[in-house]
Coordinates of C-alpha atoms in Angstrom, one line a residue:
X793 CA 88.1 -68.8 -25.3
X794 CA 86.9 -65.6 -23.6
X795 CA 84.3 -64.7 -26.2
X796 CA 82.2 -67.7 -25.3
X797 CA 81.0 -65.7 -22.2
X798 CA 79.5 -63.2 -24.7
X799 CA 78.0 -65.7 -27.1
X800 CA 74.6 -64.8 -28.6
X801 CA 74.8 -66.9 -31.8
X802 CA 77.2 -69.1 -33.7
X803 CA 79.3 -67.8 -36.6
X804 CA 77.4 -67.5 -39.9
X805 CA 80.1 -69.2 -41.9
X806 CA 80.8 -72.7 -40.2
X807 CA 80.3 -74.5 -43.5
X808 CA 82.8 -72.3 -45.2
X809 CA 85.4 -72.9 -42.5
X810 CA 84.8 -76.7 -42.5
X811 CA 85.0 -76.7 -46.4
X812 CA 88.3 -74.8 -46.4
X813 CA 89.8 -77.1 -43.8
X814 CA 88.6 -80.2 -45.7
X815 CA 90.4 -79.0 -48.8
X816 CA 93.6 -78.7 -46.7
X817 CA 93.8 -74.9 -47.1
X818 CA 94.2 -72.2 -44.5
X819 CA 91.1 -71.2 -42.6
X820 CA 91.9 -67.6 -43.3
X821 CA 89.7 -67.1 -46.3
X822 CA 88.3 -63.7 -47.3
X823 CA 85.6 -62.5 -45.0
X824 CA 86.0 -65.5 -42.6
X825 CA 87.7 -65.3 -39.2
X826 CA 90.7 -67.5 -38.6
X827 CA 88.7 -69.3 -35.9
X828 CA 85.0 -69.1 -35.1
X829 CA 84.2 -66.1 -32.9
X830 CA 81.2 -66.6 -30.6
X831 CA 78.7 -63.8 -31.1
X832 CA 79.8 -63.3 -34.7
X833 CA 77.3 -61.6 -37.0
X834 CA 79.4 -61.3 -40.1
X835 CA 83.0 -60.7 -41.2
X836 CA 83.6 -57.8 -43.6
X837 CA 86.3 -56.8 -46.0
X838 CA 86.1 -53.5 -48.0
X839 CA 88.4 -51.9 -50.6
X840 CA 89.0 -48.8 -48.5
X841 CA 90.4 -51.0 -45.7
X842 CA 92.6 -53.2 -47.8
X843 CA 94.1 -56.1 -45.9
X844 CA 91.8 -55.7 -42.9
X845 CA 89.0 -58.0 -41.9
X846 CA 86.3 -56.6 -39.5
X847 CA 84.6 -59.3 -37.4
X848 CA 81.3 -57.8 -36.3
X849 CA 80.1 -59.3 -33.0
X850 CA 77.2 -58.8 -30.7
X851 CA 78.5 -58.4 -27.1
X852 CA 76.5 -59.2 -24.0
X853 CA 78.5 -56.8 -21.9
X854 CA 80.3 -53.5 -22.5
X855 CA 81.8 -52.6 -19.2
X856 CA 85.0 -54.5 -18.2
X857 CA 85.9 -54.8 -14.5
X858 CA 89.6 -54.1 -13.8
X859 CA 90.9 -56.9 -11.5
X860 CA 91.3 -55.8 -7.8
X861 CA 95.0 -56.7 -8.0
X862 CA 95.6 -54.1 -10.7
X863 CA 97.5 -50.9 -10.0
X864 CA 95.3 -49.0 -12.5
X865 CA 93.7 -45.8 -11.0
X866 CA 90.3 -46.8 -12.3
X867 CA 88.0 -49.8 -12.0
X868 CA 86.2 -50.0 -15.3
X869 CA 87.0 -49.8 -19.0
X870 CA 85.2 -50.0 -22.3
X871 CA 86.8 -51.5 -25.4
X872 CA 84.6 -51.1 -28.5
X873 CA 87.3 -52.8 -30.7
X874 CA 89.8 -55.6 -30.3
X875 CA 92.8 -55.5 -32.5
X876 CA 94.0 -52.3 -34.1
X877 CA 94.8 -51.2 -37.6
X878 CA 97.3 -48.6 -36.2
X879 CA 99.7 -51.5 -36.4
X880 CA 102.2 -50.0 -33.9
X881 CA 105.1 -52.4 -33.7
X882 CA 105.6 -51.7 -30.0
X883 CA 101.9 -51.9 -28.9
X884 CA 101.7 -53.3 -25.4
X885 CA 98.2 -54.8 -26.0
X886 CA 99.3 -57.2 -28.7
X887 CA 99.2 -60.3 -26.5
X888 CA 95.5 -59.6 -25.6
X889 CA 94.6 -60.7 -29.2
X890 CA 95.7 -64.2 -28.4
X891 CA 92.9 -64.4 -25.9
X892 CA 90.6 -64.5 -28.9
X893 CA 92.7 -67.2 -30.6
X894 CA 94.3 -64.7 -33.0
X895 CA 98.0 -64.1 -33.1
X896 CA 99.7 -61.1 -31.6
X897 CA 101.4 -60.1 -34.8
X898 CA 99.7 -59.8 -38.2
X899 CA 96.3 -60.8 -36.8
X900 CA 96.4 -58.0 -34.2
X901 CA 96.9 -55.5 -37.1
X902 CA 94.5 -57.0 -39.6
X903 CA 91.8 -59.0 -37.7
X904 CA 89.7 -56.3 -35.9
X905 CA 86.8 -57.4 -33.7
X906 CA 84.0 -54.8 -33.6
X907 CA 81.3 -54.8 -30.9
X908 CA 78.6 -53.4 -33.1
X909 CA 76.1 -53.1 -30.3
X910 CA 78.4 -51.8 -27.6
X911 CA 76.7 -48.4 -27.1
X912 CA 73.3 -49.9 -26.6
X913 CA 74.6 -52.6 -24.2
X914 CA 76.6 -49.9 -22.3
X915 CA 73.6 -47.7 -21.9
X916 CA 71.6 -50.5 -20.3
X917 CA 74.5 -51.3 -17.9
X918 CA 75.0 -47.6 -16.9
X919 CA 71.4 -47.1 -16.0
X920 CA 71.1 -50.1 -13.7
X921 CA 70.3 -49.1 -10.1
X922 CA 73.5 -50.8 -8.9
X923 CA 75.8 -48.6 -11.1
X924 CA 77.6 -46.2 -8.8
X925 CA 79.1 -44.0 -11.6
X926 CA 82.9 -44.7 -11.0
X927 CA 85.3 -43.4 -13.6
X928 CA 85.4 -45.3 -17.0
X929 CA 88.5 -45.4 -19.1
X930 CA 88.6 -45.8 -22.9
X931 CA 91.7 -46.5 -24.9
X932 CA 93.5 -48.6 -22.4
X933 CA 93.8 -51.7 -24.6
X934 CA 93.2 -50.8 -28.3
X935 CA 92.4 -47.4 -29.8
X936 CA 88.7 -46.4 -29.8
X937 CA 89.4 -43.9 -32.6
X938 CA 91.3 -46.3 -34.9
X939 CA 90.3 -46.1 -38.6
X940 CA 87.4 -48.5 -38.1
X941 CA 85.6 -45.9 -36.0
X942 CA 85.1 -43.9 -39.2
X943 CA 83.0 -46.7 -40.5
X944 CA 81.2 -47.9 -37.4
X945 CA 80.7 -44.7 -35.4
X946 CA 80.5 -46.4 -32.0
X947 CA 82.1 -43.6 -29.9
X948 CA 79.2 -41.0 -30.2
X949 CA 76.8 -43.5 -28.6
X950 CA 79.3 -44.4 -26.0
X951 CA 80.0 -40.8 -25.1
X952 CA 76.3 -39.9 -24.9
X953 CA 75.6 -43.0 -22.7
X954 CA 78.3 -42.1 -20.3
X955 CA 77.3 -38.4 -20.0
X956 CA 73.6 -39.1 -19.8
X957 CA 74.2 -41.5 -16.9
X958 CA 76.4 -39.1 -15.0
X959 CA 79.5 -41.3 -15.4
X960 CA 82.9 -39.5 -15.7
X961 CA 85.2 -40.9 -18.3
X962 CA 88.6 -40.5 -20.1
X963 CA 89.8 -41.2 -23.6
X964 CA 93.4 -42.0 -24.6
X965 CA 93.9 -42.1 -28.4
X966 CA 96.2 -41.6 -31.4
X967 CA 93.2 -41.2 -33.7
X968 CA 92.4 -37.8 -35.2
X969 CA 88.9 -39.1 -35.8
X970 CA 88.4 -37.8 -32.3
X971 CA 88.0 -34.3 -33.8
X972 CA 84.6 -35.4 -35.2
X973 CA 83.3 -35.8 -31.6
X974 CA 84.6 -32.6 -30.1
X975 CA 81.1 -31.0 -30.0
X976 CA 79.8 -34.1 -28.2
X977 CA 82.7 -34.0 -25.7
X978 CA 82.1 -30.3 -25.0
X979 CA 78.5 -31.2 -24.2
X980 CA 79.5 -34.2 -22.1
X981 CA 81.8 -31.9 -20.2
X982 CA 78.9 -29.9 -19.0
X983 CA 77.5 -33.1 -17.3
X984 CA 80.5 -35.1 -16.2
X985 CA 84.2 -34.9 -15.8
X986 CA 85.9 -35.7 -19.1
X987 CA 89.6 -36.4 -19.5
X988 CA 91.5 -36.3 -22.8
X989 CA 94.9 -37.8 -23.6
X990 CA 96.7 -38.0 -26.9
X991 CA 99.4 -40.6 -27.5
X992 CA 102.4 -39.1 -29.2
X993 CA 106.0 -40.1 -28.5
X994 CA 107.9 -39.0 -31.6
X995 CA 107.7 -36.3 -34.2
X996 CA 110.1 -37.8 -36.8
X997 CA 107.6 -38.4 -39.7
X998 CA 109.8 -41.1 -41.4
X999 CA 110.3 -43.1 -38.2
X1000 CA 106.6 -42.8 -37.3
X1001 CA 105.7 -44.2 -40.7
X1002 CA 108.0 -47.2 -40.1
X1003 CA 107.0 -48.0 -36.5
X1004 CA 103.3 -47.0 -36.3
X1005 CA 102.3 -47.2 -40.0
X1006 CA 98.5 -47.0 -39.5
X1007 CA 98.4 -44.0 -37.2
X1008 CA 97.7 -40.4 -38.2
X1009 CA 101.0 -38.5 -38.6
X1010 CA 102.6 -36.7 -35.7
X1011 CA 101.8 -33.4 -37.4
X1012 CA 98.1 -34.4 -37.5
X1013 CA 98.1 -35.4 -33.8
X1014 CA 99.7 -32.1 -32.9
X1015 CA 97.0 -30.3 -34.7
X1016 CA 94.4 -32.4 -32.8
X1017 CA 95.9 -31.3 -29.5
X1018 CA 95.5 -27.7 -30.5
X1019 CA 91.9 -28.3 -31.6
X1020 CA 91.0 -29.9 -28.2
X1021 CA 92.6 -26.9 -26.4
X1022 CA 90.8 -24.4 -28.6
X1023 CA 87.6 -26.2 -27.6
X1024 CA 88.3 -25.7 -24.0
X1025 CA 89.2 -29.3 -23.2
X1026 CA 92.2 -30.3 -21.2
X1027 CA 94.6 -32.4 -23.2
X1028 CA 97.6 -34.3 -21.8
X1029 CA 100.0 -36.3 -23.9
X1030 CA 101.3 -39.8 -23.3
X1031 CA 104.8 -39.7 -24.7
X1032 CA 105.3 -43.4 -24.7
X1033 CA 107.3 -45.3 -25.6
X1034 CA 110.6 -43.5 -25.8
X1035 CA 112.8 -45.8 -27.9
X1036 CA 116.4 -46.4 -26.8
X1037 CA 118.9 -45.1 -29.4
X1038 CA 116.1 -44.0 -31.7
X1039 CA 114.1 -41.3 -29.8
X1040 CA 115.9 -40.8 -26.5
X1041 CA 118.6 -38.2 -27.5
X1042 CA 118.4 -34.7 -25.9
X1043 CA 117.7 -33.4 -29.4
X1044 CA 114.8 -35.7 -30.0
X1045 CA 113.3 -35.1 -26.6
X1046 CA 113.6 -31.4 -26.9
X1047 CA 112.0 -31.4 -30.3
X1048 CA 109.1 -33.5 -29.0
X1049 CA 108.4 -31.4 -25.9
X1050 CA 108.8 -28.2 -27.8
X1051 CA 106.2 -29.3 -30.3
X1052 CA 103.8 -30.4 -27.6
X1053 CA 104.3 -27.1 -25.8
X1054 CA 103.6 -25.2 -28.9
X1055 CA 100.5 -27.3 -29.6
X1056 CA 99.2 -26.4 -26.2
X1057 CA 99.4 -29.7 -24.3
X1058 CA 98.4 -29.3 -20.7
X1059 CA 100.9 -31.9 -19.5
X1060 CA 103.1 -34.8 -20.6
X1061 CA 103.9 -38.2 -19.2
X1062 CA 106.8 -40.1 -20.7
X1063 CA 108.7 -43.4 -20.3
X1064 CA 110.7 -46.1 -21.9
X1065 CA 109.7 -48.8 -24.2
X1066 CA 108.1 -51.8 -22.4
X1067 CA 108.5 -55.2 -24.1
X1068 CA 106.0 -57.6 -22.7
X1069 CA 105.6 -61.1 -24.2
X1070 CA 103.8 -60.9 -27.5
X1071 CA 105.1 -57.4 -28.1
X1072 CA 108.7 -58.3 -27.6
X1073 CA 108.9 -60.8 -30.4
X1074 CA 107.1 -58.6 -32.9
X1075 CA 109.2 -55.5 -32.0
X1076 CA 112.5 -57.3 -32.1
X1077 CA 111.7 -58.8 -35.5
X1078 CA 111.0 -55.3 -36.8
X1079 CA 114.2 -54.0 -35.2
X1080 CA 116.2 -56.8 -36.9
X1081 CA 114.9 -55.8 -40.3
X1082 CA 115.0 -52.0 -39.9
X1083 CA 117.9 -51.4 -37.4
X1084 CA 120.0 -54.6 -37.2
X1085 CA 122.9 -52.9 -35.6
X1086 CA 120.7 -52.2 -32.5
X1087 CA 119.5 -55.7 -31.9
X1088 CA 122.5 -56.6 -29.6
X1089 CA 122.1 -53.4 -27.7
X1090 CA 118.4 -54.0 -27.0
X1091 CA 119.1 -57.6 -26.0
X1092 CA 121.6 -56.4 -23.5
X1093 CA 119.4 -53.5 -22.3
X1094 CA 116.3 -55.7 -21.8
X1095 CA 117.9 -59.0 -21.0
X1096 CA 115.1 -61.6 -20.9
X1097 CA 112.5 -59.3 -19.2
X1098 CA 110.0 -56.6 -20.3
X1099 CA 111.8 -53.6 -18.8
X1100 CA 114.9 -51.8 -19.8
X1101 CA 117.5 -51.8 -17.1
X1102 CA 117.0 -49.7 -14.0
X1103 CA 120.1 -47.7 -14.8
X1104 CA 118.7 -46.8 -18.2
X1105 CA 115.3 -45.9 -16.9
X1106 CA 116.9 -43.6 -14.3
X1107 CA 119.1 -42.0 -17.0
X1108 CA 116.1 -41.5 -19.3
X1109 CA 114.0 -40.0 -16.4
X1110 CA 116.6 -37.4 -15.9
X1111 CA 116.8 -36.5 -19.6
X1112 CA 113.0 -36.4 -19.8
X1113 CA 112.6 -34.1 -16.8
X1114 CA 115.3 -31.8 -18.0
X1115 CA 113.7 -31.6 -21.5
X1116 CA 110.3 -31.0 -20.0
X1117 CA 111.5 -28.2 -17.8
X1118 CA 113.3 -26.5 -20.7
X1119 CA 110.0 -26.5 -22.5
X1120 CA 107.8 -25.3 -19.6
X1121 CA 106.4 -28.6 -18.4
X1122 CA 106.5 -29.9 -14.9
X1123 CA 109.5 -32.2 -14.2
X1124 CA 107.5 -35.1 -12.6
X1125 CA 108.8 -38.1 -10.9
X1126 CA 109.3 -41.0 -13.2
X1127 CA 106.9 -44.0 -13.1
X1128 CA 109.0 -47.2 -13.5
X1129 CA 106.1 -49.4 -14.4
X1130 CA 105.1 -48.5 -18.0
X1131 CA 102.0 -50.6 -17.8
X1132 CA 100.6 -48.3 -15.1
X1133 CA 101.5 -45.1 -17.0
X1134 CA 100.1 -46.5 -20.3
X1135 CA 96.7 -47.1 -18.8
X1136 CA 96.3 -44.0 -16.6
X1137 CA 95.9 -40.6 -18.3
X1138 CA 98.8 -38.3 -18.7
X1139 CA 99.4 -35.3 -16.6
X1140 CA 97.2 -32.4 -17.6
X1141 CA 94.5 -34.6 -19.2
X1142 CA 92.1 -34.6 -16.2
X1143 CA 90.1 -31.6 -15.0
X1144 CA 90.9 -30.6 -11.5
X1145 CA 87.6 -28.9 -10.6
X1146 CA 84.0 -28.9 -11.5
X1147 CA 81.4 -26.2 -11.1
X1148 CA 79.3 -28.4 -8.8
X1149 CA 79.4 -28.2 -5.0
X1150 CA 79.8 -31.9 -4.5
X1151 CA 83.0 -33.8 -5.6
X1152 CA 82.5 -36.3 -8.4
X1153 CA 84.0 -39.7 -8.6
X1154 CA 86.5 -38.4 -11.1
X1155 CA 87.6 -35.7 -8.6
X1156 CA 88.3 -38.3 -6.0
X1157 CA 90.5 -40.0 -8.6
X1158 CA 92.6 -36.9 -8.8
X1159 CA 93.7 -37.5 -5.3
X1160 CA 94.4 -41.2 -6.1
X1161 CA 96.8 -40.5 -9.0
X1162 CA 95.0 -38.5 -11.7
X1163 CA 96.6 -35.1 -12.0
X1164 CA 94.5 -32.1 -12.8
X1165 CA 95.4 -29.4 -15.2
X1166 CA 96.3 -27.0 -12.3
X1167 CA 98.5 -29.5 -10.5
X1168 CA 102.1 -28.5 -10.2
X1169 CA 101.5 -25.0 -11.4
X1170 CA 104.1 -23.5 -9.0
X1171 CA 106.6 -26.1 -10.1
X1172 CA 106.1 -25.2 -13.7
X1173 CA 106.6 -21.5 -12.9
X1174 CA 109.8 -22.3 -11.0
X1175 CA 111.1 -24.4 -13.9
X1176 CA 110.3 -21.8 -16.4
X1177 CA 112.0 -19.1 -14.3
X1178 CA 115.0 -21.3 -13.8
X1179 CA 115.2 -22.0 -17.5
X1180 CA 115.1 -18.4 -18.4
X1181 CA 117.8 -17.6 -15.9
X1182 CA 120.0 -20.2 -17.4
X1183 CA 119.3 -18.8 -20.9
X1184 CA 117.4 -22.0 -22.0
X1185 CA 114.5 -22.0 -24.4
X1186 CA 111.1 -21.9 -22.7
X1187 CA 107.9 -23.3 -24.2
X1188 CA 104.4 -22.1 -23.4
X1189 CA 102.0 -25.0 -22.6
X1190 CA 98.4 -24.0 -22.1
X1191 CA 97.4 -23.9 -18.5
X1192 CA 93.9 -23.9 -16.9
X1193 CA 94.2 -20.4 -15.5
X1194 CA 95.1 -19.0 -18.9
X1195 CA 92.6 -20.8 -21.1
X1196 CA 89.0 -21.4 -20.3
X1197 CA 87.7 -25.0 -19.9
X1198 CA 84.3 -26.5 -19.4
X1199 CA 85.0 -27.8 -15.9

């Protein structure tokens, strides 16, 4: 399996695994991974993280190269964790857990691999003479600010290593633990381009608890957006996924974008649920339990593929753009490939300018698909003016020319 390329030592518990197998019992015994993980130091369970096992591993590399065939607007990522206690039923990254010989359902939520030495390894890689300081993205697979980060505190070292090396970076997260590192991010912003994106696609607290039970509440994430803006950091929002018949009504979209506007989000990217293999089975099982009347509709809407029908996506795009315009956001073109939008950072999350004379690698990314916080300003003003003329409510999202930033 893929972890063999990072092997430093064998698991500490081979005799326990062999013993449990010999007794004809499951290999999933307390504190022991389902299958041996190369590089494993120890497996940990603690009362404050009931039901979750942390597998602490030593990684030989921290930077992950994005394949040349990818459409992602960046070349490198860092993933300090694999698996995620946020337990989002719709998470597109679930299948990646099978690469570690875990399953994409319960294991993804409860078997969390922690690269305990990731900051140290990353620093060594970033200071190699061959490193050209391209943009590095965090949060493109599993969340770097999931609950485990409160225990392991890996992100401060990662942020400092990136900033000290002059490497621009972005973070996409649902985790309010990010607030702990706002001072670090402010300092990093004085050295490199820093992009911030918060993932928030619904504000119905009851539905959020059902479909993303391990995440901070929508209210808490709205407060985080405001904290980031108050700190002078740009903060776009990834409003994905929009769920057919659950969160796609005009009322639901208006409530979402109005709340994001009030919180001060600098931009929003939104799109429909994407059901890739591994995610599809887990989500449809949840739907059958919680909303059985919708199962047939989803089966017809998605067929046997990962995407909702083109007609639905076009219909949703129109509703999204109209709701965004009513609340003061730019009505952008819709991205039909949710994988691409999930991995790039939402409109308004990337700084458009730096105080330096020379363009940074992150600035060059703006022209390749990353939108700065001043992008589309005229369109916003036109949309706001049109909404006022039509007597529609108008939000007041924070803009770069109205609020100071560090860039």
